XYZ file of C-alpha atoms in Angstrom:
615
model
C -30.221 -18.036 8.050
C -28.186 -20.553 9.458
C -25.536 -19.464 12.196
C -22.649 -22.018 11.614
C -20.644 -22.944 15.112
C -17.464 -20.904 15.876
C -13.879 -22.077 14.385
C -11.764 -23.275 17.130
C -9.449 -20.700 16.776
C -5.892 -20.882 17.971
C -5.249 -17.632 19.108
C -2.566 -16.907 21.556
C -0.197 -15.468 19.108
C -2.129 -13.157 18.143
C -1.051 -9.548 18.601
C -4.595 -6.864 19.287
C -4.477 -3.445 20.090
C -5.889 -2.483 23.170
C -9.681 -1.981 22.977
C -13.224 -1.807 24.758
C -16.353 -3.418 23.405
C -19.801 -1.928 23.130
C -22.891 -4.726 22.507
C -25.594 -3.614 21.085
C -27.366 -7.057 19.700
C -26.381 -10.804 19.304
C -25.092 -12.324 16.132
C -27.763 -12.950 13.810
C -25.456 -13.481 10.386
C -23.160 -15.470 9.713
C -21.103 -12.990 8.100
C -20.037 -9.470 9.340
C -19.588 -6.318 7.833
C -16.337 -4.156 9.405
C -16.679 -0.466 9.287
C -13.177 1.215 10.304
C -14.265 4.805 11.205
C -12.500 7.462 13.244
C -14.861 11.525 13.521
C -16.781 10.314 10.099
C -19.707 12.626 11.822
C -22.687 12.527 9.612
C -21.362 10.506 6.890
C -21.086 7.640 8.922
C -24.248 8.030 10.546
C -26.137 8.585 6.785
C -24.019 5.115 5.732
C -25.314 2.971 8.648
C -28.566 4.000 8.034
C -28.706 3.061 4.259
C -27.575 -0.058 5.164
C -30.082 -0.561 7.772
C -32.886 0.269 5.070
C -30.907 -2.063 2.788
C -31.505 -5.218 5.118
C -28.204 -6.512 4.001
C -27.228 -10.397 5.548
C -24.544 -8.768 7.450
C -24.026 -8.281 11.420
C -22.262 -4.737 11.530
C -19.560 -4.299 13.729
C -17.567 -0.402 14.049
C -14.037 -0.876 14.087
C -13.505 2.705 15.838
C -10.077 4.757 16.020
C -11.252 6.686 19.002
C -13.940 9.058 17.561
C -14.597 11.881 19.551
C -17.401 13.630 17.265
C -20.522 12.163 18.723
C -21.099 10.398 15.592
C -21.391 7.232 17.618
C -23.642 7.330 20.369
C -25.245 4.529 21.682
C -28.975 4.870 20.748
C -27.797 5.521 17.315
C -26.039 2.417 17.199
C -28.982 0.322 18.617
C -31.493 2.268 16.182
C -29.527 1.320 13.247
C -28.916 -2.223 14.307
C -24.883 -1.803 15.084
C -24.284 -4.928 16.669
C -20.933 -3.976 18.345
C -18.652 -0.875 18.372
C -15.008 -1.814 18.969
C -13.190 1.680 20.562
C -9.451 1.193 20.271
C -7.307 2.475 23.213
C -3.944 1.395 22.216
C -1.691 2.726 19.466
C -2.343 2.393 15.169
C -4.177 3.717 12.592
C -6.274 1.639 10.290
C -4.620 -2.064 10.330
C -4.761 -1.775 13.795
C -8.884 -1.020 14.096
C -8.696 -4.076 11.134
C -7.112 -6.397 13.306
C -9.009 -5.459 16.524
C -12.574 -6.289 14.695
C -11.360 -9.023 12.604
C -10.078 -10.391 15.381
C -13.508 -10.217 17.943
C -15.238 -11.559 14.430
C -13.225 -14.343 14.582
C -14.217 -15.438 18.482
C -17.316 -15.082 17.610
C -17.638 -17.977 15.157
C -18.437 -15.807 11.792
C -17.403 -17.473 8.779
C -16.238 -14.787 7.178
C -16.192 -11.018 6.942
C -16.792 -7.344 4.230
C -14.865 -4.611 4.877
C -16.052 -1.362 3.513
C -15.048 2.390 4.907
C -16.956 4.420 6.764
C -16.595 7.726 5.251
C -19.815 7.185 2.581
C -18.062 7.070 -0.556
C -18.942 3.519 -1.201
C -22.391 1.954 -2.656
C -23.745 -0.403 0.346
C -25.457 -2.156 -2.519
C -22.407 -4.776 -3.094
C -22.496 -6.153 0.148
C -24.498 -8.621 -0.124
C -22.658 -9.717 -3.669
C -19.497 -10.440 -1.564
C -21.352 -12.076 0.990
C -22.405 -14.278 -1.789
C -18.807 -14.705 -3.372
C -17.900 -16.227 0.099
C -20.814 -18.295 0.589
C -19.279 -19.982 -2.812
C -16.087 -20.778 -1.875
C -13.985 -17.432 -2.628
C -11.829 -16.892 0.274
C -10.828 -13.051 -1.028
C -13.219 -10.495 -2.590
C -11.991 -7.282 -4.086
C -14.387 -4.503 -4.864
C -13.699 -2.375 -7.829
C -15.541 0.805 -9.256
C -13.184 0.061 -12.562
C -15.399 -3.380 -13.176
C -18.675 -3.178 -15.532
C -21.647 -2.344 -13.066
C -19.202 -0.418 -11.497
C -19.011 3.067 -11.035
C -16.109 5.805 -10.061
C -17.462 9.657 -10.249
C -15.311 12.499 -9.099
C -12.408 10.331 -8.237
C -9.140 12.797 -8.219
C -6.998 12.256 -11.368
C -4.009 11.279 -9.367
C -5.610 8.819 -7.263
C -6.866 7.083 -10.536
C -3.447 7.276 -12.210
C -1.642 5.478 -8.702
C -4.135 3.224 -8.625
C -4.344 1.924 -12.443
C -0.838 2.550 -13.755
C 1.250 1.937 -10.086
C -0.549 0.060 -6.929
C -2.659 -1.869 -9.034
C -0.443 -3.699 -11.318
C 2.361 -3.925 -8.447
C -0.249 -5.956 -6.190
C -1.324 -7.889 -9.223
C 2.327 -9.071 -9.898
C 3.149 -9.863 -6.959
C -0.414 -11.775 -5.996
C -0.208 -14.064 -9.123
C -4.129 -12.816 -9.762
C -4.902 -9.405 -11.557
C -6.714 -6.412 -9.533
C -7.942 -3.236 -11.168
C -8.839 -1.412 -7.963
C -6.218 -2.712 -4.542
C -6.450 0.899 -3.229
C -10.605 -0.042 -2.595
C -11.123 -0.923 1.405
C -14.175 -2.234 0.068
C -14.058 -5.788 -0.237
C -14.581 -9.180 1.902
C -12.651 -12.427 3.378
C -13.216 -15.915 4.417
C -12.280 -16.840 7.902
C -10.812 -20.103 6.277
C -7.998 -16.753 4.553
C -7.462 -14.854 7.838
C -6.611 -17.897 9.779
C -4.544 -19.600 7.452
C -1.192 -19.984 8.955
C 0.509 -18.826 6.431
C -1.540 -15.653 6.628
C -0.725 -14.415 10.165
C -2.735 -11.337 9.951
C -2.572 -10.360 13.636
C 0.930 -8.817 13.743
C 1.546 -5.555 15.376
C 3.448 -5.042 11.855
C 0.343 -4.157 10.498
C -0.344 -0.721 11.865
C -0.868 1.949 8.749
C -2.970 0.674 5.821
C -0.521 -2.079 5.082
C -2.779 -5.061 6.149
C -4.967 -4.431 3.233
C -2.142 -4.774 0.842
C -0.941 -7.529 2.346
C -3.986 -9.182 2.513
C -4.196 -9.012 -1.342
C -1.421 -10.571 -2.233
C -1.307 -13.305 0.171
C -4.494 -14.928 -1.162
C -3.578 -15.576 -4.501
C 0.172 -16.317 -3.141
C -1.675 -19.394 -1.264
C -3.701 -20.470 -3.984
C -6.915 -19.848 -2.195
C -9.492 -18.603 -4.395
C -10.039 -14.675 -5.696
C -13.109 -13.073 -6.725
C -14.202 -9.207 -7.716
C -17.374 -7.664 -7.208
C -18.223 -4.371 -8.838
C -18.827 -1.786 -6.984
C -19.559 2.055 -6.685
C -17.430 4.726 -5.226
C -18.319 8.290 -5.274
C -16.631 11.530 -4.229
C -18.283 14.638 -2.993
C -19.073 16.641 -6.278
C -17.703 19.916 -3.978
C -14.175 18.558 -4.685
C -13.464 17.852 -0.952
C -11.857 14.537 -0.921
C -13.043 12.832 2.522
C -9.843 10.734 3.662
C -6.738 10.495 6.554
C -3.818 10.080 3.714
C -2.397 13.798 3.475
C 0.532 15.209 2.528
C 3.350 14.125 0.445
C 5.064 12.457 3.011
C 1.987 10.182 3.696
C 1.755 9.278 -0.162
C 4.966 8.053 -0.015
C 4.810 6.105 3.459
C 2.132 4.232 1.103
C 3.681 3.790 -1.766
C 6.536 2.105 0.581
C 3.730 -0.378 2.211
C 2.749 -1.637 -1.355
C 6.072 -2.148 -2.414
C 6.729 -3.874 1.090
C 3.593 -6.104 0.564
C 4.306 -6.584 -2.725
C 8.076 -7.956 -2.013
C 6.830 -10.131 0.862
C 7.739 -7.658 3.439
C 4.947 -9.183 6.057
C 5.241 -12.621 4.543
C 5.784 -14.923 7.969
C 9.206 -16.301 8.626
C 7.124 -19.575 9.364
C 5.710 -19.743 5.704
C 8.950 -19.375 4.189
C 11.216 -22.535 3.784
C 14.697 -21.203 3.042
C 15.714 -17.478 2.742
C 16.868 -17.874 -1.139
C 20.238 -17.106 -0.501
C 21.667 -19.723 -3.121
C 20.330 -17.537 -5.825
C 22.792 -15.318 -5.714
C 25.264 -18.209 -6.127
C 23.351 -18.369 -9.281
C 23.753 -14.565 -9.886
C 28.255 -14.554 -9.149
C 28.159 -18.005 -11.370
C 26.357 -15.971 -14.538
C 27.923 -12.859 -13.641
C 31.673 -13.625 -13.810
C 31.227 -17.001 -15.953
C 31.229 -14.562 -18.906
C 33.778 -11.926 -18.314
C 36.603 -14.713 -16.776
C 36.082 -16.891 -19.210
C 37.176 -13.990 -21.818
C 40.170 -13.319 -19.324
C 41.084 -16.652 -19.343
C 40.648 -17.828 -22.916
C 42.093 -14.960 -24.954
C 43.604 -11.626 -24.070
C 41.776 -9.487 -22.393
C 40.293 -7.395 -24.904
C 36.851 -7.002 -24.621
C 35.464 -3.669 -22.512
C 34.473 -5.887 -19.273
C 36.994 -8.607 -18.775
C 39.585 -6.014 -19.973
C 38.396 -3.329 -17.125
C 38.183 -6.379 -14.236
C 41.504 -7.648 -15.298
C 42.636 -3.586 -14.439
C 40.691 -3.474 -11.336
C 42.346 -6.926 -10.453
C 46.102 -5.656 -11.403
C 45.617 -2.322 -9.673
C 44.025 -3.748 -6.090
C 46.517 -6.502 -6.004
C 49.517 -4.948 -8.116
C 50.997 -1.337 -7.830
C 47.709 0.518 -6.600
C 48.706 3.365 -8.516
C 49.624 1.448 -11.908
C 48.187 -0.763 -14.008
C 50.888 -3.577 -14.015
C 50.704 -4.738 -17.318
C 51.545 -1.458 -18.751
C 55.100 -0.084 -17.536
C 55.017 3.590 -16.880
C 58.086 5.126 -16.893
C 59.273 8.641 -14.976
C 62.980 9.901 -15.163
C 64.934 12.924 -15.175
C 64.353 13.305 -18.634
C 62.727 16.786 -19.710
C 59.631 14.392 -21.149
C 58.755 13.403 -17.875
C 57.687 15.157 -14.487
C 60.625 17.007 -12.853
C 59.187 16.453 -9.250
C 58.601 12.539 -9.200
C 56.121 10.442 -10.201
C 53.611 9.651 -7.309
C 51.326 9.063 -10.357
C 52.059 7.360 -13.931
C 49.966 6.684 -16.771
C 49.365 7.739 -20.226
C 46.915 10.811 -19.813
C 47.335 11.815 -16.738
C 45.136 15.025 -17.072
C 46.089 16.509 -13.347
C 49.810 15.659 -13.555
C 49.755 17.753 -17.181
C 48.468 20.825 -15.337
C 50.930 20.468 -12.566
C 53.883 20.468 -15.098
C 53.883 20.929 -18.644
C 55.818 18.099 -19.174
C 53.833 15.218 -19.052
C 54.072 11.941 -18.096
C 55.030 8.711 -20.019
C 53.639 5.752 -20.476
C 55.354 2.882 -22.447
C 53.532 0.030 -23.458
C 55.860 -2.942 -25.268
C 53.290 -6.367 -25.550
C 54.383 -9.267 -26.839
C 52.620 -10.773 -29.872
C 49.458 -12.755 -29.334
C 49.959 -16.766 -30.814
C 46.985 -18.200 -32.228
C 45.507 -21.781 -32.509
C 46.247 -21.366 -35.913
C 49.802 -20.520 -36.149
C 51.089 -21.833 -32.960
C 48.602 -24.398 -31.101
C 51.185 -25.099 -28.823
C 51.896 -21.978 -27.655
C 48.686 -21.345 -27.530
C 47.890 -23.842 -25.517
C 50.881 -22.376 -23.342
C 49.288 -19.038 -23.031
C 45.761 -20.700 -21.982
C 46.975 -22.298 -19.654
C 49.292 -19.692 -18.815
C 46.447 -17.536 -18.044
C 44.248 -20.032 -16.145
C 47.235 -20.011 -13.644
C 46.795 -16.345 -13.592
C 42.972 -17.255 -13.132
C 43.897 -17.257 -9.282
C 45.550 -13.865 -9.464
C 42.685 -12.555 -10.725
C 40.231 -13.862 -8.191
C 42.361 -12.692 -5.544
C 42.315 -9.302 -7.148
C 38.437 -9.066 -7.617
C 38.190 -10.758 -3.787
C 40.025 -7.653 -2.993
C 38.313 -5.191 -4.744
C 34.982 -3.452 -4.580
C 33.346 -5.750 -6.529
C 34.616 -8.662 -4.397
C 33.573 -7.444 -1.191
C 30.253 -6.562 -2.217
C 29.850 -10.002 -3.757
C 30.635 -11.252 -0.766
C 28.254 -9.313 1.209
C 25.848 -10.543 -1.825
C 26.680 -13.868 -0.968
C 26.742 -13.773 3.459
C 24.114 -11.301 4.051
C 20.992 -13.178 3.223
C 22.361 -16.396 5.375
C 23.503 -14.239 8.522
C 20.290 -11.926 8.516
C 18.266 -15.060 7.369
C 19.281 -16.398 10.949
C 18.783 -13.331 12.817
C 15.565 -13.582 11.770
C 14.685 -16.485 13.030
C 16.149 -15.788 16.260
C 14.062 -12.579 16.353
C 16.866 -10.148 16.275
C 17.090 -7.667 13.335
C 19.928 -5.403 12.527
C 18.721 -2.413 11.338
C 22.685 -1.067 10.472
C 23.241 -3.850 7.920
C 21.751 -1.816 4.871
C 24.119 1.306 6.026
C 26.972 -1.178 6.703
C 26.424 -2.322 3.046
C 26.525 0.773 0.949
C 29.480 2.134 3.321
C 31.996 -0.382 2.654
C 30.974 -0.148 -0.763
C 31.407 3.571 -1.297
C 34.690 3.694 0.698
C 35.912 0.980 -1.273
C 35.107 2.147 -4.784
C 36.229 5.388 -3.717
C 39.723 4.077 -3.105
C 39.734 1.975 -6.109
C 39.035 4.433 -8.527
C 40.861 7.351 -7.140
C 44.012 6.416 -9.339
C 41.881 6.924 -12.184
C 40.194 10.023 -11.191
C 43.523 11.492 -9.575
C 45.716 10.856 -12.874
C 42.344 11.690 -15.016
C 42.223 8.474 -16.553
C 38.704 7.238 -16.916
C 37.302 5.356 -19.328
C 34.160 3.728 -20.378
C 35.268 0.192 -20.289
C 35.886 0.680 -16.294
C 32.187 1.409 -16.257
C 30.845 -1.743 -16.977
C 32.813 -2.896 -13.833
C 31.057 -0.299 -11.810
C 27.576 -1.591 -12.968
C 28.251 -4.628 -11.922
C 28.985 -3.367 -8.905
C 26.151 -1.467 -8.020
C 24.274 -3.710 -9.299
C 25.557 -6.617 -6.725
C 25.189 -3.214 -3.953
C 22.198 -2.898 -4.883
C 21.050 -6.421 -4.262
C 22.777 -6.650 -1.329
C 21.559 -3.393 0.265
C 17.685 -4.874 -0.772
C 18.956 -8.063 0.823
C 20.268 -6.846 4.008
C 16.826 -3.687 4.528
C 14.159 -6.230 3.735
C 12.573 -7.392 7.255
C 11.709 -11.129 6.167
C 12.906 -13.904 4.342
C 9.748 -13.695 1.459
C 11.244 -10.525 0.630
C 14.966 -11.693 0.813
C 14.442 -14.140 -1.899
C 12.355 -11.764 -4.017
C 15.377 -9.284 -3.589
C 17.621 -12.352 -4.668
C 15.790 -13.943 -7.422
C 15.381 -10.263 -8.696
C 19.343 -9.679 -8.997
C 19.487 -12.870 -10.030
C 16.972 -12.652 -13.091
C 18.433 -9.383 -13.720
C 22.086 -10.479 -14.007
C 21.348 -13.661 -16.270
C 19.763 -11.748 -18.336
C 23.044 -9.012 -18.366
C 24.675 -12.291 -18.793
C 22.812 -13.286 -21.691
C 22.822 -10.289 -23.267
C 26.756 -10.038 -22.818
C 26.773 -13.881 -24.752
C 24.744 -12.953 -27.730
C 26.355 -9.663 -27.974
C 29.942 -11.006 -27.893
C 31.699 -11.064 -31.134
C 31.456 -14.024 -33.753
C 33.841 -16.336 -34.823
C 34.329 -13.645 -38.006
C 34.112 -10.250 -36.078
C 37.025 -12.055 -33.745
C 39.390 -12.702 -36.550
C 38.607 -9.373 -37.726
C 39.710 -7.734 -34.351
C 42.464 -9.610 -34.098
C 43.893 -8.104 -37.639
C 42.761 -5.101 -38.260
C 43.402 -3.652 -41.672
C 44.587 -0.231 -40.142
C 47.260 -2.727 -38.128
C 48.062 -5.307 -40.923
C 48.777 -1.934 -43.326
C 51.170 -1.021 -40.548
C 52.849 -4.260 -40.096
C 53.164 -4.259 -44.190
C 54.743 -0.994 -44.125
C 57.455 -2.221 -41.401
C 57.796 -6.146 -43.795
C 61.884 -6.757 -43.135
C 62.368 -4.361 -40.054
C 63.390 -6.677 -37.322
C 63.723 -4.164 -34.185
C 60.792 -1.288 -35.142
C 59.871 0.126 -31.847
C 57.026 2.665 -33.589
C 56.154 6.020 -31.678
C 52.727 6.664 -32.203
C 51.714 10.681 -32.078
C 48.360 11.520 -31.497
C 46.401 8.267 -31.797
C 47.185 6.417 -28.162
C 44.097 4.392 -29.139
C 46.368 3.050 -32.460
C 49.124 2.520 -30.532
C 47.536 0.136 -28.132
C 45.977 -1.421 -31.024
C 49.168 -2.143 -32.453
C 50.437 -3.557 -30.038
C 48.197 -5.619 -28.522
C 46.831 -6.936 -31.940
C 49.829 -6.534 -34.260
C 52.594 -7.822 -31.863
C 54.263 -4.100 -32.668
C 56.587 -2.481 -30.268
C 54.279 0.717 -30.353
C 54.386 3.141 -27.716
C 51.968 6.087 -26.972
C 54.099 9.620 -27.581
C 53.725 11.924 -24.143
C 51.383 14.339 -23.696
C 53.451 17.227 -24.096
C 54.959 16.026 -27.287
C 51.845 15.163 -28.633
C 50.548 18.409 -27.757
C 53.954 20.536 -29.473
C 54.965 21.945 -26.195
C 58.342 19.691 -26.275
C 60.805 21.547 -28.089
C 62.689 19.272 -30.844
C 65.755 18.528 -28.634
C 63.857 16.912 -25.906
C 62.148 15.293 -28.365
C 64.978 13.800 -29.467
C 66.272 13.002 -26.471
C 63.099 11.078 -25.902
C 63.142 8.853 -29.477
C 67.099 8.273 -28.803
C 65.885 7.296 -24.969
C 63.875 4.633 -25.784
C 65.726 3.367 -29.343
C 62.679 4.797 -31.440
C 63.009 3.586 -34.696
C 60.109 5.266 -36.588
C 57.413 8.059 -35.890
C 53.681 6.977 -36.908
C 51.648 10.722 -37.398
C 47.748 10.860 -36.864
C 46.807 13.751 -39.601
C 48.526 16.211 -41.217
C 49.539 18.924 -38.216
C 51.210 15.919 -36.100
C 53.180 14.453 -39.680
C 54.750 18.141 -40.117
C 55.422 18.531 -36.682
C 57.707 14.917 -37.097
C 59.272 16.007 -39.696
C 60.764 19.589 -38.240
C 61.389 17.698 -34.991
C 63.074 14.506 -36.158
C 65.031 13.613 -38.932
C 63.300 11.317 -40.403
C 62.770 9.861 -44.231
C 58.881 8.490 -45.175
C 58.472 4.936 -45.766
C 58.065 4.388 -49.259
C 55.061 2.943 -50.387
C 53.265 3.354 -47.082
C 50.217 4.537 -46.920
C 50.739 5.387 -43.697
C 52.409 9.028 -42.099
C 54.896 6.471 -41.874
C 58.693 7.978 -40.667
C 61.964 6.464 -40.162
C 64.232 7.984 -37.904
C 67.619 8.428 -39.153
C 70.578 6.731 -38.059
């Protein structure tokens, strides 16, 4: 065979363990075979002498961890036709003996080079099928015992399930080429692969298995060309599974090099143009486009521009009320006889403290409409867009703000420590910090008064959502994986986005929200009453209805009225308090409890638990 001449290699970046070299022959191939080994004892010895027998077109070199076994004495090596053993002395596992021999295969001109492990699981057989996949042009070979020809006997079910159903498909994904078998060490690559540029294989990042990984996504990343071979891998039929990954907490170290190498965790700075930090420009733009435009456009009823509209008013308003309600707290007996360091309509805690509860008034002014008023419609739009500001200062302000923020600076500043060569390693702690502390504070007027709803949720998903980003922004240790972080939030949240658009409600389902029948019986039943101011017990949900879609002075009834435990003369005191004109009764029990408290008539013709208050 012809010996092509060496590469002229530019080398003085690379990063090699320390090592000594035994020669046993000179090259003869122009391929080599790299067998990582570390005390295999006889099974390495029974593997280098099949392939001997197999006269495979291979120059075998022993990438060696530091055996101490004996399994590698010299006039074994030289009977079996070894042609160098490469003992590492410095620190790493596997990727390290990897880039030590791939390394010395490189100086010494061979055009490319198998990998295959030295623990006698795999068929030697296939060998010379990769050699002739790179002899063709492939510049990456993976073996796999899942291809037909192949072969996979006593392989331990949950090696077979993480390798089909998690590592596989991961790698696959992420190297734009589909694998059945990454986990395999058996398989080959061109020198034209390993000294790509944008390949940079000899990294001291590459300690643990995680070169492998890499090195199968990168190829298909690059556009160089991928190729399978099948092969045959066979465990010892006694059960004992021959390998160095133990223990849970070495599963798991694994599991976190795929998903690093998957990411672009080890993709070079150098290959990467720009860190990807405009995507999540993209990401705030879809994100709040939706759920502002509701605030600004119409009243803020729908669950998420209603619940960042409250975040807003309570960061940048009274912290402890929501402004555009106006919670009330006097000496009266229907309110809390020791002050009001809290106020709002439920306020579970403050109930407990005294059994007269809080209350909460809520008087909205009616709504125009295109419709019936364009011009003062128009007034309230643009009304509201001045209030536009207001409400970006209040999101700025809050949780969701900062961590937008941090969405939005993170990937720049670390993007430049990176290229500097300084990383931060407190960033990702820095990230979810601020963000607990400050959703901590934000919420704990809701969770002190007990007033939590679900429309405040969808504010905390965004949230997390943007922490979440930002905390994958700020741990990932290149810029590849920053923009995979960022174009991951971002296709995430325009699809949120999306969803949010062809969820929201149609021109119809809007006019039917806006009136109500349950509201337009209630403004029937009140047709000629200038001044009703309507006290709503036991439906607080109706009452805010009312108001905010029927223009009715409605007001929630406090807790402890609602509840009976307000005898009738504070009651009284209450309706006379704040000029009630008629009592609105959710179901039978609250209706006779009206009429024995109040003096009241029913509405005729109402429908309705309707009451008028006398005098």
């Amino acid at each position: 065979m012809t010996v092509l001449p060496p590469l002229i290699l530019d080398d003085a970046a690379w990063e090699l363990p320390a090592h000594e070299t035994a020669l046993y022959a000179p090259r003869v191939h122009a391929h080599a075979l790299v067998i990582p080994v570390i005390n295999e004892g006889e099974r390495i010895r029974g593997q280098l002498a099949r392939i001997a027998a197999a006269g495979l077109p291979v120059d075998v070199v022993i990438a060696d961890g530091g055996s101490s076994d004996g399994s590698l004495d010299p006039g074994f090596m030289a009977q079996v036709g070894v042609r160098a053993v490469l003992t590492k002395t410095g620190p790493g596992k596997l990727s390290a003996q990897l880039r030590m021999a791939y390394a010395w295969c490189l100086q010494q001109g061979y055009a490319g080079i198998v990998t295959i492990d030295g623990n006698g699981k795999d068929g030697v057989e296939a060998v010379a099928a990769m050699v002739a996949r790179l002899e063709a042009g492939c510049d990456y070979v993976q073996g796999s015992r899942y291809l037909p020809g192949g072969a996979a006997e006593n392989t331990p079910l949950e090696r077979t399930i993480a390798n089909r159903l998690v590592h596989a498909p991961m790698l696959s994904i992420a190297g734009r080429h589909w694998f059945t078998d990454t986990t395999n060490g058996f398989r080959a690559y061109s020198a034209r692969y390993l000294t790509h540029p944008g390949v940079q294989p000899f990294r001291p990042v590459f300690s643990v298995y995680n070169l492998l990984f890499y090195l199968t996504v990168r190829a298909g990343q690059l556009g160089l060309r991928v190729a399978h071979v099948p092969v045959e891998r066979r465990y010892p039929d006694d059960g004992k599974v021959p390998t160095k990954i133990g223990g849970f907490a070495s599963k798991l170290a694994l599991l976190a090099e795929t998903f690093m190498a998957a990411t672009g965790g080890y993709t070079p700075d150098s290959a990467v143009g720009r860190a990807g930090w405009l995507w999540p420009v993209a990401v705030l733009v879809a994100l709040l486009a939706v759920l502002l435009a509701g605030v600004a456009a119409a009243p803020p009823y729908s669950p998420d521009s209603w619940a960042l509209w409250e975040l807003s008013q309570t960061v940048v308003g009274d912290f402890y009320r929501f402004t555009h309600w106006r919670s009330y707290a006097s000496e009266g007996p229907w309110s809390a006889s020791f002050g009001t360091p809290f106020a709002t309509d439920n306020a579970g805690i403050a109930a407990a403290l005294d059994p007269r509860a809080y209350v909460t008034d809520w008087w909205p002014a009616a709504q125009p409409t295109l419709a019936d008023d364009p011009a003062a419609w128009a007034g309230k739009v643009a009304g509201n867009l001045g209030r536009l500001a207001y409400v970006a200062a209040g999101l700025a302000l809050s949780p969701l703000g900062f961590v937008a923020a941090a969405f939005l600076a993170l990937p720049a500043a670390l993007a430049r420590l990176c290229r500097t060569g300084l990383r931060g390693h407190g960033a990702p702690h820095a990230v979810l910090t601020v963000f607990a502390v400050l959703m901590a504070a934000m919420l704990a007027p809701q969770l002190l008064t007990g007033y939590v709803e679900q429309r405040y949720f969808s504010a905390l998903v965004w949230t997390a959502l943007l922490a979440a980003a930002s905390f994958g922004i700020a741990a990932s240790g290149a810029l590849a994986q920053r923009r995979v972080f960022a174009r991951g939030a971002g296709a995430v949240a325009v699809v949120a986005a999306a969803a949010l658009a062809l969820t929201a409600p149609r021109a119809g389902e809007a006019a039917a929200f806006d009136d109500p029948a349950d509201v337009r019986t209630l403004k029937a039943c009140l047709a000629g009453v200038s001044d009703a101011r309507v006290l709503v017990i036991g439906d607080d949900l109706f009452a805010a209805r009312a108001g905010a879609q029927g223009g009715i002075a409605a007001m929630m009834a406090p807790r402890n009225l609602a509840e009976g435990r307000l005898d009738a003369a504070d009651a009284r005191s209450f309706a006379a308090t704040f000029k009630v004109t008629h009592v609105l009764a959710a179901g039978p029990a609250h209706a006779d409890r009206a009429r024995k408290t109040f003096a009241v008539t029913p509405v005729p013709g109402c429908p309705l638990a309707l009451y008028r208050l006398a005098g």
